[in-house]
GROMACS .gro file of C-alpha atoms in nm:
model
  194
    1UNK     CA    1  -6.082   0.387   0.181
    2UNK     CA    2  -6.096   0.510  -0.175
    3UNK     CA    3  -5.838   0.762  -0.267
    4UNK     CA    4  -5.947   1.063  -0.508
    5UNK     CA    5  -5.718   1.205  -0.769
    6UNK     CA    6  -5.555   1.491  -0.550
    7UNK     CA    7  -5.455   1.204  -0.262
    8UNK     CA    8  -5.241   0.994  -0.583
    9UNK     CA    9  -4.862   0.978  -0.539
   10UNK     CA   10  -4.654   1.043  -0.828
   11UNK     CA   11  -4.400   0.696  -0.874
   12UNK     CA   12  -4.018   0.797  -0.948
   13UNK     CA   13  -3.933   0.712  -1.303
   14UNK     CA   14  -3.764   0.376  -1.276
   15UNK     CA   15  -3.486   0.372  -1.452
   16UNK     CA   16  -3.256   0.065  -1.536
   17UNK     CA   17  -2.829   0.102  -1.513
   18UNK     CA   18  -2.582  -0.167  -1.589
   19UNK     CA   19  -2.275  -0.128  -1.358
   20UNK     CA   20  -2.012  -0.322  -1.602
   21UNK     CA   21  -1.614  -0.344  -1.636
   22UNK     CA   22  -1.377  -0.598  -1.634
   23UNK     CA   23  -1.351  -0.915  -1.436
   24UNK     CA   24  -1.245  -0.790  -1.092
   25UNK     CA   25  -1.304  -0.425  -1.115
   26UNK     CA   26  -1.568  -0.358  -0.840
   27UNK     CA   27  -1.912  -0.396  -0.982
   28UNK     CA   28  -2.062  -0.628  -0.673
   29UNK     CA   29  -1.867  -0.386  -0.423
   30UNK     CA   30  -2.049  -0.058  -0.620
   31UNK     CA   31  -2.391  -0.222  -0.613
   32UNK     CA   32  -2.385  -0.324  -0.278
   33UNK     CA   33  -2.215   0.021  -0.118
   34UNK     CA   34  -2.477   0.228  -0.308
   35UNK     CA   35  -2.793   0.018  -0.274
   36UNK     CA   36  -3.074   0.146  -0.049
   37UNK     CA   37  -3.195  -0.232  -0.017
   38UNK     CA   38  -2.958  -0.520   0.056
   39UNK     CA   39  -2.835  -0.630  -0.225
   40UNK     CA   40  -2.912  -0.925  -0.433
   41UNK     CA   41  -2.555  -1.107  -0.513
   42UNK     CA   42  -2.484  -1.376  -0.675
   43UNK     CA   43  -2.134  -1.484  -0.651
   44UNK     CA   44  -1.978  -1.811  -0.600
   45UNK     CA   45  -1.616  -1.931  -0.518
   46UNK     CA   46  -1.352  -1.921  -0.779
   47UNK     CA   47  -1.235  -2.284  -0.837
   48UNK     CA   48  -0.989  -2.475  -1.022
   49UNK     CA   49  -1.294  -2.509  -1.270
   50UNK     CA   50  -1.243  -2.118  -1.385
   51UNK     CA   51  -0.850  -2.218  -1.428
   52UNK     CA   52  -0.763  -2.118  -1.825
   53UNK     CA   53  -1.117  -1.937  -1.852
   54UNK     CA   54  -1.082  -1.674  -1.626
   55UNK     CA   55  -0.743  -1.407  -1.581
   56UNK     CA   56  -0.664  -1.345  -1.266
   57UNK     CA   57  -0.369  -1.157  -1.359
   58UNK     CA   58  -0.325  -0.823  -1.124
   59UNK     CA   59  -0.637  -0.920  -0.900
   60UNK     CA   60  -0.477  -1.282  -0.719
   61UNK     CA   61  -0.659  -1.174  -0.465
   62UNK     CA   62  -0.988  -1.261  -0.571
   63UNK     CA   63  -1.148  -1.514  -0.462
   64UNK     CA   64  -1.520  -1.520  -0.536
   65UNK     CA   65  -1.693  -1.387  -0.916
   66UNK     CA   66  -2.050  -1.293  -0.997
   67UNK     CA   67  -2.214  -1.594  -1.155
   68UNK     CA   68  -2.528  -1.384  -1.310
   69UNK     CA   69  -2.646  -1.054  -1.169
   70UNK     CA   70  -2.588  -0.829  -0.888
   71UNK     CA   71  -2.847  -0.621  -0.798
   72UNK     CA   72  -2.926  -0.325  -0.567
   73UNK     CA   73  -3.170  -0.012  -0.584
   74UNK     CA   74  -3.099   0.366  -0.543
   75UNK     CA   75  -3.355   0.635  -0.528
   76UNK     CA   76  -3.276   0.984  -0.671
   77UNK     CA   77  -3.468   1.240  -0.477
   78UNK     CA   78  -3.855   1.193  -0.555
   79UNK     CA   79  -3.817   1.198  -0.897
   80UNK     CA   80  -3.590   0.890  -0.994
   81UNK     CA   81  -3.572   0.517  -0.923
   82UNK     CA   82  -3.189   0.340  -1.019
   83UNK     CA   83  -3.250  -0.020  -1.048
   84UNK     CA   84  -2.877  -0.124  -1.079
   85UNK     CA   85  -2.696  -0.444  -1.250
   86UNK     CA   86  -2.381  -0.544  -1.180
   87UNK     CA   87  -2.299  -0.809  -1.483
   88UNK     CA   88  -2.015  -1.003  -1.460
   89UNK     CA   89  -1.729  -0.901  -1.653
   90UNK     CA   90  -1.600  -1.215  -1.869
   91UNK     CA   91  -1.732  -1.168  -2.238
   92UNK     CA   92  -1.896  -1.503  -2.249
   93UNK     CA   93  -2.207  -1.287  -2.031
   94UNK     CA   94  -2.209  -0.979  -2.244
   95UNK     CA   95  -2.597  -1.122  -2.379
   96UNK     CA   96  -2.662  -0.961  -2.050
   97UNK     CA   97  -2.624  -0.628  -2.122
   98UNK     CA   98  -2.862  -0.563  -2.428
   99UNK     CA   99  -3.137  -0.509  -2.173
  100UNK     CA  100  -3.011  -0.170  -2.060
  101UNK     CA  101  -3.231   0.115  -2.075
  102UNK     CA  102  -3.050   0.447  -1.980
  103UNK     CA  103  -2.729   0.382  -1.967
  104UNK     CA  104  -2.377   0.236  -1.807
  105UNK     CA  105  -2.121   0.271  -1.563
  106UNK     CA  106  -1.811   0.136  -1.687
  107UNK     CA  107  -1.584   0.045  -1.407
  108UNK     CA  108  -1.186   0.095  -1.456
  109UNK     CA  109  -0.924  -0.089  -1.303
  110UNK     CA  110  -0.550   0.106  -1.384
  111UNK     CA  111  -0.391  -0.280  -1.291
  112UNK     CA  112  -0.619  -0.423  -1.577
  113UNK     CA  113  -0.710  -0.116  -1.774
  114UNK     CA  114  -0.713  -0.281  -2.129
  115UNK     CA  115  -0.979  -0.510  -1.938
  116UNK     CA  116  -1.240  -0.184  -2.018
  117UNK     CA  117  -1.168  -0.169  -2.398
  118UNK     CA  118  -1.437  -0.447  -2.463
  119UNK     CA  119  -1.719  -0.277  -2.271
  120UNK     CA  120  -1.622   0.066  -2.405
  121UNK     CA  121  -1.635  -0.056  -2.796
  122UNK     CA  122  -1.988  -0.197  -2.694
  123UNK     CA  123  -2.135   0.063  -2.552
  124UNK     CA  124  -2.025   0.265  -2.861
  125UNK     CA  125  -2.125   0.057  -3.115
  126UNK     CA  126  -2.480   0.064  -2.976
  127UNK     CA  127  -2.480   0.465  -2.858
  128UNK     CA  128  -2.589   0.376  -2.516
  129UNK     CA  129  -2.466   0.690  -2.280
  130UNK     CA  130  -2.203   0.575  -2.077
  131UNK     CA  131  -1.937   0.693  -1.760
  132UNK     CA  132  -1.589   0.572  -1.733
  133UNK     CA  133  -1.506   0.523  -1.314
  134UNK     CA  134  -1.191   0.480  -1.254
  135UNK     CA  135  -1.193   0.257  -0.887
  136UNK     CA  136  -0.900   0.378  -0.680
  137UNK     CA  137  -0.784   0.053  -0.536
  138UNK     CA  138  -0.483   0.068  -0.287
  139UNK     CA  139  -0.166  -0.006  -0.450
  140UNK     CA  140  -0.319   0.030  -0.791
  141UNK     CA  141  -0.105   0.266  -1.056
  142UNK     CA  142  -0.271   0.654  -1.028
  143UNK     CA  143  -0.288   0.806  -1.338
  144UNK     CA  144  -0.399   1.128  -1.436
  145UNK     CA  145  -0.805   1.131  -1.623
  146UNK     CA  146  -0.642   1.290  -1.913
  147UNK     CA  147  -0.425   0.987  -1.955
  148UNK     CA  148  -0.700   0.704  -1.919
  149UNK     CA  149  -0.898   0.907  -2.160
  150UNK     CA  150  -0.623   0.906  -2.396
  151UNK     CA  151  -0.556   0.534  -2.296
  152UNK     CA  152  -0.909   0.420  -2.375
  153UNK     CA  153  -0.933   0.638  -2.670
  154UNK     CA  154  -1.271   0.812  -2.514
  155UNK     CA  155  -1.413   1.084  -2.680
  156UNK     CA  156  -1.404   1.450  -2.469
  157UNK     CA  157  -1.768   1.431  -2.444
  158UNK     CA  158  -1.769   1.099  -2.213
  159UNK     CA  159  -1.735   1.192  -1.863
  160UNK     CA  160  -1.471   1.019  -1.660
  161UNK     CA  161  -1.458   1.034  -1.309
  162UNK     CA  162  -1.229   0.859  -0.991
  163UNK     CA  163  -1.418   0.664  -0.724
  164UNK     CA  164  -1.406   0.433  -0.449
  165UNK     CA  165  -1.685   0.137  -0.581
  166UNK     CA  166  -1.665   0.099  -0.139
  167UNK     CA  167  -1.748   0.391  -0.063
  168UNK     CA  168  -2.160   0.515  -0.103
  169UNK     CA  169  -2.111   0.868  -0.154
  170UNK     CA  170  -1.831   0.851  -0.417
  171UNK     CA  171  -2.051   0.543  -0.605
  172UNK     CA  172  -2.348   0.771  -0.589
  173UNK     CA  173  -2.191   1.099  -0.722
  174UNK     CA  174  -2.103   0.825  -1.033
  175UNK     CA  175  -2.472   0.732  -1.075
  176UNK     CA  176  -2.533   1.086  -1.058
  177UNK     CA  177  -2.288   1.220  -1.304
  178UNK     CA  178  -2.414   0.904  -1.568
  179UNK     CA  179  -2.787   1.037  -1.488
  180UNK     CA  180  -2.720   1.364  -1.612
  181UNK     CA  181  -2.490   1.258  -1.899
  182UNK     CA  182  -2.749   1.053  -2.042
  183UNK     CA  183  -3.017   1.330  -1.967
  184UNK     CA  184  -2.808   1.576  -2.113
  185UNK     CA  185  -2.755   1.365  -2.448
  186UNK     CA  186  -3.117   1.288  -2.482
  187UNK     CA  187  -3.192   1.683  -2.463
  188UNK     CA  188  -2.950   1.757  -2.789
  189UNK     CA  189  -3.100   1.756  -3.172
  190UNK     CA  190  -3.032   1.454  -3.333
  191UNK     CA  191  -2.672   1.459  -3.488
  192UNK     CA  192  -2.499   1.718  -3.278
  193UNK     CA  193  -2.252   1.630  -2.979
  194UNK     CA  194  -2.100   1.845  -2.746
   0.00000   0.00000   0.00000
């Protein structure tokens, strides 16, 4: 059967997001509670091996870390296609993240919160749009957004938001409110901010 012009389906725009934060925030739970598909994981066991390379101060707990890249899939009504990475968070795999297209998620831990100040200066330095979610873990310290802006030194303009990285809705509304950040920036005149 040949198809005429009239009968072609418009694709979603895919666009690429890097979920990243530090080790232990909730990037492989938000990929896989928001992902349409299963998602891809790759993490391994924590051994002795990671002893003196990786903290595990505030997050004992853990037990397993991504070893390369999560990733899940998302689409935004019939318009938009997330293809989402979840990187791991240890600095020795930050190579990872110069292939990012629109933009980032930057997940927040309040036990480990100086654990964001390397992915915010990145993201910065490079002027890739970014969100600051701050994952509500039980027992974790609750702090106002005013005072995690102030405590990452974030600029008014970059949104901050609370989530659950377990729960889909709340790690969708994140996507979403990244989505129209970075649509939002790319709309303004070079050299003005809001």
């Amino acid at each position: 059967m040949v198809f005429g012009r009239s009968d072609r389906r418009r694709l979603p725009t895919a666009i690429k997001i890097l979920i990243a934060g530090g080790f232990g925030a909730g990037k492989t739970t938000m990929v896989g509670s928001v992902s349409e598909t299963r998602p891809l994981r790759t993490e391994e066991t924590l051994t002795d091996r990671s002893t003196g390379v990786d903290d595990i101060s505030g997050v004992e707990a853990k037990r397993t870390t991504t070893v390369a890249m999560d990733f899940g899939r998302i689409t935004m009504g019939d318009d938009y296609m997330l293809y989402l990475f979840g990187t791991p968070g240890q600095e020795r795999f930050w190579f990872v993240w110069d292939e990012l297209a629109l933009g980032a998620v930057i997940l927040a831990d309040t036990r480990r919160l100086a654990d964001c100040f390397p992915s915010v200066d990145y993201f910065e330095r490079r002027g890739t749009p970014f969100v600051v979610a701050v994952n509500c873990f039980e027992g974790s310290p609750v702090y106002e957004l005013a005072e995690v802006r102030l405590a990452l030194g974030l600029d008014p303009s970059i949104p901050i938001v609370l989530c659950d990285a377990r729960k889909r809705d709340s790690s969708r509304e994140v996507l979403i409110q990244l989505v129209e950040h970075a649509m939002k920036l790319r709309a303004q005149p070079v050299g003005t901010t809001s």
